[in-house]
Short mmCIF file of C-alpha atoms in Angstrom, two decimals:
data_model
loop_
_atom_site.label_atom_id
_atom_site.label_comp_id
_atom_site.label_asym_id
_atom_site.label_seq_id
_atom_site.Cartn_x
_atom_site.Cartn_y
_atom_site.Cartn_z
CA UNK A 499 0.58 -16.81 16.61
CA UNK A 500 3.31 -16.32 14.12
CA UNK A 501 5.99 -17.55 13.16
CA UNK A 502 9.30 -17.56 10.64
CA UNK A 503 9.20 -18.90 6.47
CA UNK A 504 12.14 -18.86 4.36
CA UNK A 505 11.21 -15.38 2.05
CA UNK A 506 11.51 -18.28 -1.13
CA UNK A 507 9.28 -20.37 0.29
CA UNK A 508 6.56 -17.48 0.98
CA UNK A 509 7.09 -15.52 -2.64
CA UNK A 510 6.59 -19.90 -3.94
CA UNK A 511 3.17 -20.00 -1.89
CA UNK A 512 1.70 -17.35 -3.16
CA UNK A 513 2.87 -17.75 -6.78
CA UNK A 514 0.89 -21.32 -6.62
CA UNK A 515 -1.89 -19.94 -4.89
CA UNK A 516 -2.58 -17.14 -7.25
CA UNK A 517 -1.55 -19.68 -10.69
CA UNK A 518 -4.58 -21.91 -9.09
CA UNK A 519 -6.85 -18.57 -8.75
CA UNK A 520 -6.75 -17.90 -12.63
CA UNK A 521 -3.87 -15.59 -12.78
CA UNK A 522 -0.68 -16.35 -15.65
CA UNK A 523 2.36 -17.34 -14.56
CA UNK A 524 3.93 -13.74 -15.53
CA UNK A 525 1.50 -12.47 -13.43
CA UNK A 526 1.33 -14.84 -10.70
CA UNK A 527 5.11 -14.56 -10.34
CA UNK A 528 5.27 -10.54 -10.04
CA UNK A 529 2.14 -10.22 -7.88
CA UNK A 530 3.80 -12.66 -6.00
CA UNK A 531 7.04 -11.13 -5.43
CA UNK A 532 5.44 -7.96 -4.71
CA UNK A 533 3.23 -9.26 -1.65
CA UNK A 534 5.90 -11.75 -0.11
CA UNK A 535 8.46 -8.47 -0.18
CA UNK A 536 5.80 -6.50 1.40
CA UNK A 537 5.58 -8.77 4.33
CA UNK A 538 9.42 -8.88 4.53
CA UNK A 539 9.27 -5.29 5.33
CA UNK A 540 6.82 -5.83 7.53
CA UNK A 541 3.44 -4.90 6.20
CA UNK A 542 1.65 -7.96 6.53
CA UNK A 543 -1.32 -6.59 5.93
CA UNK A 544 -0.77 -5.88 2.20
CA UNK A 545 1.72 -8.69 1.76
CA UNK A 546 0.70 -12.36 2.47
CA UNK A 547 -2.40 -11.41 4.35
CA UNK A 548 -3.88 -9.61 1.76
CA UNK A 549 -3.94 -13.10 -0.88
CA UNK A 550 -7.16 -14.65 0.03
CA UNK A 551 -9.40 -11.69 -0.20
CA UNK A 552 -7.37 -10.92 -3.14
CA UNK A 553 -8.29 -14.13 -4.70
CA UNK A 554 -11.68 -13.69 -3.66
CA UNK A 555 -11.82 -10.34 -5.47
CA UNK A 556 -10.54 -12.33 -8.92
CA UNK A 557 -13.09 -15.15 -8.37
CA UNK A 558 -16.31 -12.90 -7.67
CA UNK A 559 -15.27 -10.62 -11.19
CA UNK A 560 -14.22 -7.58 -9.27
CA UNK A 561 -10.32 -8.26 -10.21
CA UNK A 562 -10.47 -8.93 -14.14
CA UNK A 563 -6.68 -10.38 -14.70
CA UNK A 564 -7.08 -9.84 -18.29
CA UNK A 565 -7.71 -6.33 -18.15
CA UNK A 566 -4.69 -4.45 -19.07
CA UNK A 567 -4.22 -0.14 -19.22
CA UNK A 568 -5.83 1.74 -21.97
CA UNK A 569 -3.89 4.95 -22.86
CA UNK A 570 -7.19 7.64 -22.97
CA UNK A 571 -5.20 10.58 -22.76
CA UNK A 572 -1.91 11.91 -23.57
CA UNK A 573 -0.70 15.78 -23.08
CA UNK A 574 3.18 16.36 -22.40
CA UNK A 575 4.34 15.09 -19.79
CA UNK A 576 1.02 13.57 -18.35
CA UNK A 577 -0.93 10.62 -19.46
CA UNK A 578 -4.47 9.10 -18.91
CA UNK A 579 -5.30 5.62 -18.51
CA UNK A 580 -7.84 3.20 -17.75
CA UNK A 581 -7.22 -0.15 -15.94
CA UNK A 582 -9.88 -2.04 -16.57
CA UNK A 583 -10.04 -3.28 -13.17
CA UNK A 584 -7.00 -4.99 -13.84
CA UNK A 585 -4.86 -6.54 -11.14
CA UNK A 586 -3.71 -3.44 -9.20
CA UNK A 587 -0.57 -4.71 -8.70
CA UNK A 588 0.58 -5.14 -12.46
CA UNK A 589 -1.63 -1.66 -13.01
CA UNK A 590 -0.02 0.35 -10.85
CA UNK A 591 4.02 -1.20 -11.63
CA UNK A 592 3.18 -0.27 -15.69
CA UNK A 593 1.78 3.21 -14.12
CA UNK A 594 4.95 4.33 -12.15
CA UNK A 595 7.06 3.41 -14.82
CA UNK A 596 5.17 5.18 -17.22
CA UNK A 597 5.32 7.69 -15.03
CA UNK A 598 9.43 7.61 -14.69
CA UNK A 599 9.65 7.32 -18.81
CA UNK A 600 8.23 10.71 -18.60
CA UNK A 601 10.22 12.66 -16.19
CA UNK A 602 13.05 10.98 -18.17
CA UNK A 603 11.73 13.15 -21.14
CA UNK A 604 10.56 16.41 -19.44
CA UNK A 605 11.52 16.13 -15.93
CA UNK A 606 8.60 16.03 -14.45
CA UNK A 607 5.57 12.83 -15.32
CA UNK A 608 2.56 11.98 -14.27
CA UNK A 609 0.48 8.77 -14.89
CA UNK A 610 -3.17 8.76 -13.68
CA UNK A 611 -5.16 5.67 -13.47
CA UNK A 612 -8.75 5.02 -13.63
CA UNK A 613 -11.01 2.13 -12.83
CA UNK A 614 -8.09 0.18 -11.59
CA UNK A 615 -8.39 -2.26 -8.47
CA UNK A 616 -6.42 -2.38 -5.12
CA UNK A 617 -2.29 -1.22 -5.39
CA UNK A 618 -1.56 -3.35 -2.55
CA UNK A 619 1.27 -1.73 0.19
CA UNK A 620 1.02 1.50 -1.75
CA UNK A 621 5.07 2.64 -0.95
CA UNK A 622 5.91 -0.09 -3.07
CA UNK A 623 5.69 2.57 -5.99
CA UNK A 624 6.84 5.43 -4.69
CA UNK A 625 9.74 3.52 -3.72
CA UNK A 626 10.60 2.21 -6.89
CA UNK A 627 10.64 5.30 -8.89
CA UNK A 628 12.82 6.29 -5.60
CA UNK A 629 15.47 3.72 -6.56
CA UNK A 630 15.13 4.74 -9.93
CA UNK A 631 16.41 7.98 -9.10
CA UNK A 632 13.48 10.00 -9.01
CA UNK A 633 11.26 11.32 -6.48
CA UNK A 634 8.34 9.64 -6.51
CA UNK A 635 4.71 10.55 -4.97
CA UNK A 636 1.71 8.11 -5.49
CA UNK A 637 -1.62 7.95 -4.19
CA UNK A 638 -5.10 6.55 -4.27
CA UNK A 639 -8.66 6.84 -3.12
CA UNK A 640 -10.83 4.53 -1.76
CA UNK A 641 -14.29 3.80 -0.85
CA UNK A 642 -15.45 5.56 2.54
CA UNK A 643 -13.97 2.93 5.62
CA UNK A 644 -13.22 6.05 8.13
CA UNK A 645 -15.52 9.11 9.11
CA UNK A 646 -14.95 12.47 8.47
CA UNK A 647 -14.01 14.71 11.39
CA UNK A 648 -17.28 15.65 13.41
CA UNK A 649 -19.13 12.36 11.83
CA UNK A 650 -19.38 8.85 13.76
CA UNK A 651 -20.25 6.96 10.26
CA UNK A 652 -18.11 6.12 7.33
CA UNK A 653 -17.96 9.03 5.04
CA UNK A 654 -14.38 9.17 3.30
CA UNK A 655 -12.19 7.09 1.78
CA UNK A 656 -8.64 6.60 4.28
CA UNK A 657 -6.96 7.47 0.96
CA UNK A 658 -2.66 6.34 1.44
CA UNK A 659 -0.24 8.83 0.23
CA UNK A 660 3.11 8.01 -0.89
CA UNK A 661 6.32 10.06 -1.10
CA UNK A 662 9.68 8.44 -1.57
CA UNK A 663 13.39 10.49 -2.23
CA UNK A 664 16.39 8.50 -3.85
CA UNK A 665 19.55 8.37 -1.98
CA UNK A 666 22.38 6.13 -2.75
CA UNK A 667 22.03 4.00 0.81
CA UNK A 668 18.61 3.54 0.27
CA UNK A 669 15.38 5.80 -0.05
CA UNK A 670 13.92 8.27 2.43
CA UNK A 671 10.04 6.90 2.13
CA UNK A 672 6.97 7.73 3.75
CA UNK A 673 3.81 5.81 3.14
CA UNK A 674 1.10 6.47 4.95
CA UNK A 675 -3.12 6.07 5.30
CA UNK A 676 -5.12 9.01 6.42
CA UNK A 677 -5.65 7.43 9.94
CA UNK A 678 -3.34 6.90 12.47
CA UNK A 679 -3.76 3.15 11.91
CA UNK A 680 -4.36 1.28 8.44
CA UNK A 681 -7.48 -0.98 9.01
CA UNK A 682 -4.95 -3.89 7.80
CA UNK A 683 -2.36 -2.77 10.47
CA UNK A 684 -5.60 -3.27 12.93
CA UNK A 685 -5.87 -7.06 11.71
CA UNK A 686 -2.14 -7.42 12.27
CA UNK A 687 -2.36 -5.97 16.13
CA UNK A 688 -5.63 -8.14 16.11
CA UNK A 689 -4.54 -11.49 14.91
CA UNK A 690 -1.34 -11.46 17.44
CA UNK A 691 -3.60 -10.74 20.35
CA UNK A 692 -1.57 -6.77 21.00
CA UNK A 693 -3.33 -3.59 21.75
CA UNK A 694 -2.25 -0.97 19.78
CA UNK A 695 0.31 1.44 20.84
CA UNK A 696 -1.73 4.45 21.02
CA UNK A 697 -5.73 5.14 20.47
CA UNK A 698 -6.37 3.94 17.06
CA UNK A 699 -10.22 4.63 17.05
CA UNK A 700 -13.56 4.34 18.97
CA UNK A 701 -15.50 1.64 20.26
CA UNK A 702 -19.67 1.16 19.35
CA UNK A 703 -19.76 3.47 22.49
CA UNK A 704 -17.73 6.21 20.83
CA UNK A 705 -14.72 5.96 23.52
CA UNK A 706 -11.41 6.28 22.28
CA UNK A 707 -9.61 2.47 22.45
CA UNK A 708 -6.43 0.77 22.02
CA UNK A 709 -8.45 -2.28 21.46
CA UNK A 710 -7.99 -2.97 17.03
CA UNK A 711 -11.06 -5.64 17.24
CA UNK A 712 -13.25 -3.39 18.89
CA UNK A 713 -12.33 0.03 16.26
CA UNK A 714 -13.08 -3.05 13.79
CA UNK A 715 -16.18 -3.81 14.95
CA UNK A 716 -17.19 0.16 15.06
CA UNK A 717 -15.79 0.60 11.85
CA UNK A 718 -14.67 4.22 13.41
CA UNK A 719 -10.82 4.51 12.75
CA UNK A 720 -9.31 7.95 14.22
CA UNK A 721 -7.99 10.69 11.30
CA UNK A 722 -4.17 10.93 11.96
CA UNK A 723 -4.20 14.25 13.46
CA UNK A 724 -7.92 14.68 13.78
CA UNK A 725 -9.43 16.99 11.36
CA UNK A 726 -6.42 17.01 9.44
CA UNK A 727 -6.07 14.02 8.29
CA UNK A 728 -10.02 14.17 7.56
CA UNK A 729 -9.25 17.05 5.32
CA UNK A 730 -6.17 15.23 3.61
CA UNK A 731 -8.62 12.05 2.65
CA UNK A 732 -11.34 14.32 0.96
CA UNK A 733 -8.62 16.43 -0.97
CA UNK A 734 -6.66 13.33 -2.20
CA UNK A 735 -9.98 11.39 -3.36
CA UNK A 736 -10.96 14.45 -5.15
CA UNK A 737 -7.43 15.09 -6.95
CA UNK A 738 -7.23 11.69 -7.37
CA UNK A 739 -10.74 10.91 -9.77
CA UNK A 740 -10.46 14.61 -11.39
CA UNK A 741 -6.71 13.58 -12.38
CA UNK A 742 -7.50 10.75 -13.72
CA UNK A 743 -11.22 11.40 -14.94
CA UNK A 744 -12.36 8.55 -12.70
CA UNK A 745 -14.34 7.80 -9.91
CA UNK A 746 -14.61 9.52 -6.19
CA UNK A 747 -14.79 7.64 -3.08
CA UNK A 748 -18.55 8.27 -3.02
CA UNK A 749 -18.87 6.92 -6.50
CA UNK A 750 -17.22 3.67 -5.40
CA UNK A 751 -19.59 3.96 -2.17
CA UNK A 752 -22.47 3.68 -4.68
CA UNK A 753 -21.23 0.74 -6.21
CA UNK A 754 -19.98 -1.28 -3.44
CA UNK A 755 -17.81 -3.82 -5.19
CA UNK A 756 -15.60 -4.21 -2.30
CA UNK A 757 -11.84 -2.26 -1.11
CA UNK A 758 -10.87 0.09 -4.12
CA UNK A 759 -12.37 -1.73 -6.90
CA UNK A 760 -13.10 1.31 -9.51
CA UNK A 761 -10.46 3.04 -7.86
CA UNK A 762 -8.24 5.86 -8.88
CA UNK A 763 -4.53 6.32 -8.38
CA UNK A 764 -1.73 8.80 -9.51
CA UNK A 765 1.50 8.74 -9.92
CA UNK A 766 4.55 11.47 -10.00
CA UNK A 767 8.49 11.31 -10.81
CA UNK A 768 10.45 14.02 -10.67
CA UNK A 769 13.93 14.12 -11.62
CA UNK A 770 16.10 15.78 -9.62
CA UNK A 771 18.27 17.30 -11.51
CA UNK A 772 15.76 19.64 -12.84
CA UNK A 773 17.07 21.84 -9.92
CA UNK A 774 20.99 20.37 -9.41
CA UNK A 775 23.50 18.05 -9.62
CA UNK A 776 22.85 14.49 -8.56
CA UNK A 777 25.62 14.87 -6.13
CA UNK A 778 24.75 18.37 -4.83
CA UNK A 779 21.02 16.51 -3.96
CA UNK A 780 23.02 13.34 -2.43
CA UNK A 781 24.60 15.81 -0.15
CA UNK A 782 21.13 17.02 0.98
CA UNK A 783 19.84 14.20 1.57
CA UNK A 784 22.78 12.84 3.08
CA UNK A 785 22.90 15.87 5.51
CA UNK A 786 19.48 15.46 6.66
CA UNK A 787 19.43 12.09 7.24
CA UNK A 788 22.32 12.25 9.74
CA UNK A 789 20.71 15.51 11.27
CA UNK A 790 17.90 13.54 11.48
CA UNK A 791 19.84 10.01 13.35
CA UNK A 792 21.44 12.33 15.39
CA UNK A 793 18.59 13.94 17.58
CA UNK A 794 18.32 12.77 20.76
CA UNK A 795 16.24 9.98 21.63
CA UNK A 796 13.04 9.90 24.37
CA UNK A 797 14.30 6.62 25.71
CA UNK A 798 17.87 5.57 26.29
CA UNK A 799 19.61 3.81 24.10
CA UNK A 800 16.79 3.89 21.31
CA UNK A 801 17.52 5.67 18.31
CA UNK A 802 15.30 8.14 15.75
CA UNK A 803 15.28 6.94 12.01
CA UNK A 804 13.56 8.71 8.76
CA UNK A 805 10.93 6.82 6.74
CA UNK A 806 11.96 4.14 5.39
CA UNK A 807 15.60 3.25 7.39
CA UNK A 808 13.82 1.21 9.36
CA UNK A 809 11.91 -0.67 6.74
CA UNK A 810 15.35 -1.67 5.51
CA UNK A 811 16.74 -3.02 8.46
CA UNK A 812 13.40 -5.21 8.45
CA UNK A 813 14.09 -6.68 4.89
CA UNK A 814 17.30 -7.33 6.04
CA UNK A 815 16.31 -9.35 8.87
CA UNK A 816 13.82 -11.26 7.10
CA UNK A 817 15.82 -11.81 4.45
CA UNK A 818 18.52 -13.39 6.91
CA UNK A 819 15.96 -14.94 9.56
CA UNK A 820 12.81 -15.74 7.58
CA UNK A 821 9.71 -13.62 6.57
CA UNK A 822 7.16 -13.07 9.50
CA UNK A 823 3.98 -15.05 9.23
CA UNK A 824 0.59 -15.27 10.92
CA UNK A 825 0.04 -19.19 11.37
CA UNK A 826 -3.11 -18.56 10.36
CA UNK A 827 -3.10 -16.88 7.20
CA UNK A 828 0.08 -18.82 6.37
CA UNK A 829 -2.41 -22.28 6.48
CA UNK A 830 -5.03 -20.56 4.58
CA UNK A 831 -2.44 -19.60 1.92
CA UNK A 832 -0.75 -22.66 1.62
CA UNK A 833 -4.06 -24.59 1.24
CA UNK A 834 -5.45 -22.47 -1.91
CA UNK A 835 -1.55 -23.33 -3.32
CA UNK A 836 -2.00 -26.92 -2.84
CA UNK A 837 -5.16 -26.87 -4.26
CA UNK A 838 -7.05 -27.94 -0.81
CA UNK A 839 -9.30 -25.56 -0.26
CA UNK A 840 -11.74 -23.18 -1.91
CA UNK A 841 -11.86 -19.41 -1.13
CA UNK A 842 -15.25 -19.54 -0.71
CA UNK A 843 -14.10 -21.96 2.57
CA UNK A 844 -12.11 -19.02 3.92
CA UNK A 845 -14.02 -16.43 5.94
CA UNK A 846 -14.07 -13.19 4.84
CA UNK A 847 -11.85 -10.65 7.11
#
């Protein structure tokens, strides 16, 4: 069941549930805003559900809040850092900007982080070196949670890629895992009691299913478009820990500290001008977006939208209406913020 909470009073929760997990208040109150305005553009699954395992993460050592990024490496228009399995959130905001402050210099930047912890909704970064006028690409690898094409066991990481291009009524954004569901968009199908849309996975049987507990259960999530999305997850965790000089998805396996701790992430801004005018790549963009809104429709009176228009109209609605909350999670939340309960209390999901 779910229901609707005022976007203050969700960004409040959290901020009191994560001060009473150890975190400072400068910390508390950006993780914070970053997870409730995730779920107001409708990934749950990063947003307010991810706050209890995230707490867990602090309380068991795996999330070290005062670890902060080392510089390591420095060459141009790239740097190096470690994160000290700091809190991914804060790690990866300090890397994208780092990132921008370098394309600002030579057009181009990269940041690559090592040993950092879980990012969160990964678009969030992308999308803000998008609104800072750059195009910005971002991604991350992760322990092995979906099999490689031709296996039935876990064997890659379903690494998220990130690609986000400025435009003056909002950025064009794509952020997306390496399967054609996100293992937290299962829990969100899950926890409302929906089948998915189309087959997300297999059951213990190896049949394809619409069923999210059951692809759960089987731990086999499908590779968005089969072997191709297989192939994208190994070359991503690969780019990813050579970038950075950090670890692989199999190095993580090895370890098993729990979802991306050790992980490694990189981020890209580009500035646009390097090839015109900001107004001649307005115009582009503005050209293919309506080229884009304009073709036709499969159903009636439906409409087709690029990456990240519709993610826009959510935060709008939420915004107006009230952030969308699983009762559930929303108790369990509200309960570490008052101080009522212990994480250890809350089951792991």
């Amino acid at each position: 069941m779910s229901k609707k909470v005022p976007f203050a009073e969700v960004k409040e929760t959290i901020r009191r549930a994560l001060i009473n997990a150890g975190l400072q208040e400068e910390q508390a109150e950006i993780c914070a805003a970053i997870h409730a305005e995730s779920s107001a553009d409708g990934v749950e699954s990063h947003g307010l559900n991810r706050v209890p395992r995230f707490i867990d993460y602090v309380q068991k050592g795996w999330v070290d809040p005062k670890g902060q990024p080392e510089l390591i490496r420095a060459q141009g228009s790239v740097e190096v850092y470690d994160g000290h399995l700091g809190i991914g959130i804060t790690n990866a905001l300090f890397a994208s900007k780092r990132a921008v402050a370098l394309a600002q210099e030579h057009g181009i930047g990269m940041c690559a982080l090592r040993n950092t912890t879980h990012w969160m909704r990964g678009g969030t970064y992308a999308w803000k070196m998008a609104e800072a006028g750059f195009v910005g690409i971002s991604w991350i690898n992760t322990e092995s949670c979906m099999p490689l094409w031709g296996s039935d066991v876990r064997s890659v990481g379903n690494n998220p890629f990130c690609m986000a291009i400025p435009h003056k009524d909002g950025p064009v954004v794509l952020d997306m895992a390496m399967s054609q569901y996100a293992y937290g968009k299962l829990g969100v199908y899950r926890l409302a009691g929906k089948q998915l849309p189309f087959p997300g996975g297999y059951d213990r049987e190896g049949n394809l299913t619409c069923d999210p507990g059951a692809i759960e259960d089987s731990m086999r999530i499908l590779p968005m478009g089969y072997w191709k999305g297989s192939g994208m997850a190994i070359v991503l965790d690969l780019a990813a820990a050579i970038l950075s000089d950090g670890k692989s998805g199999s190095d993580m396996d090895a370890e098993g500290k729990g979802s991306c701790t050790g992980c490694s992430q990189i981020f890209i801004a580009i500035d646009p001008a390097i090839a015109e005018t900001k107004e001649e790549a307005e115009n582009i963009v503005s050209r293919r977006i309506a080229a884009a809104d304009g073709a036709h429709p499969i159903k009636e009176g439906s409409r087709v939208r690029v990456p990240g228009e519709g993610t826009l109209a959510r935060r709008k609605r939420s915004m107006e209406e009230g952030v969308t909350v699983d009762e559930t999670i929303w108790a369990q939340v509200q309960a570490l913020a008052e101080g009522k309960m212990d994480i250890t209390d809350i089951a792991s999901r």
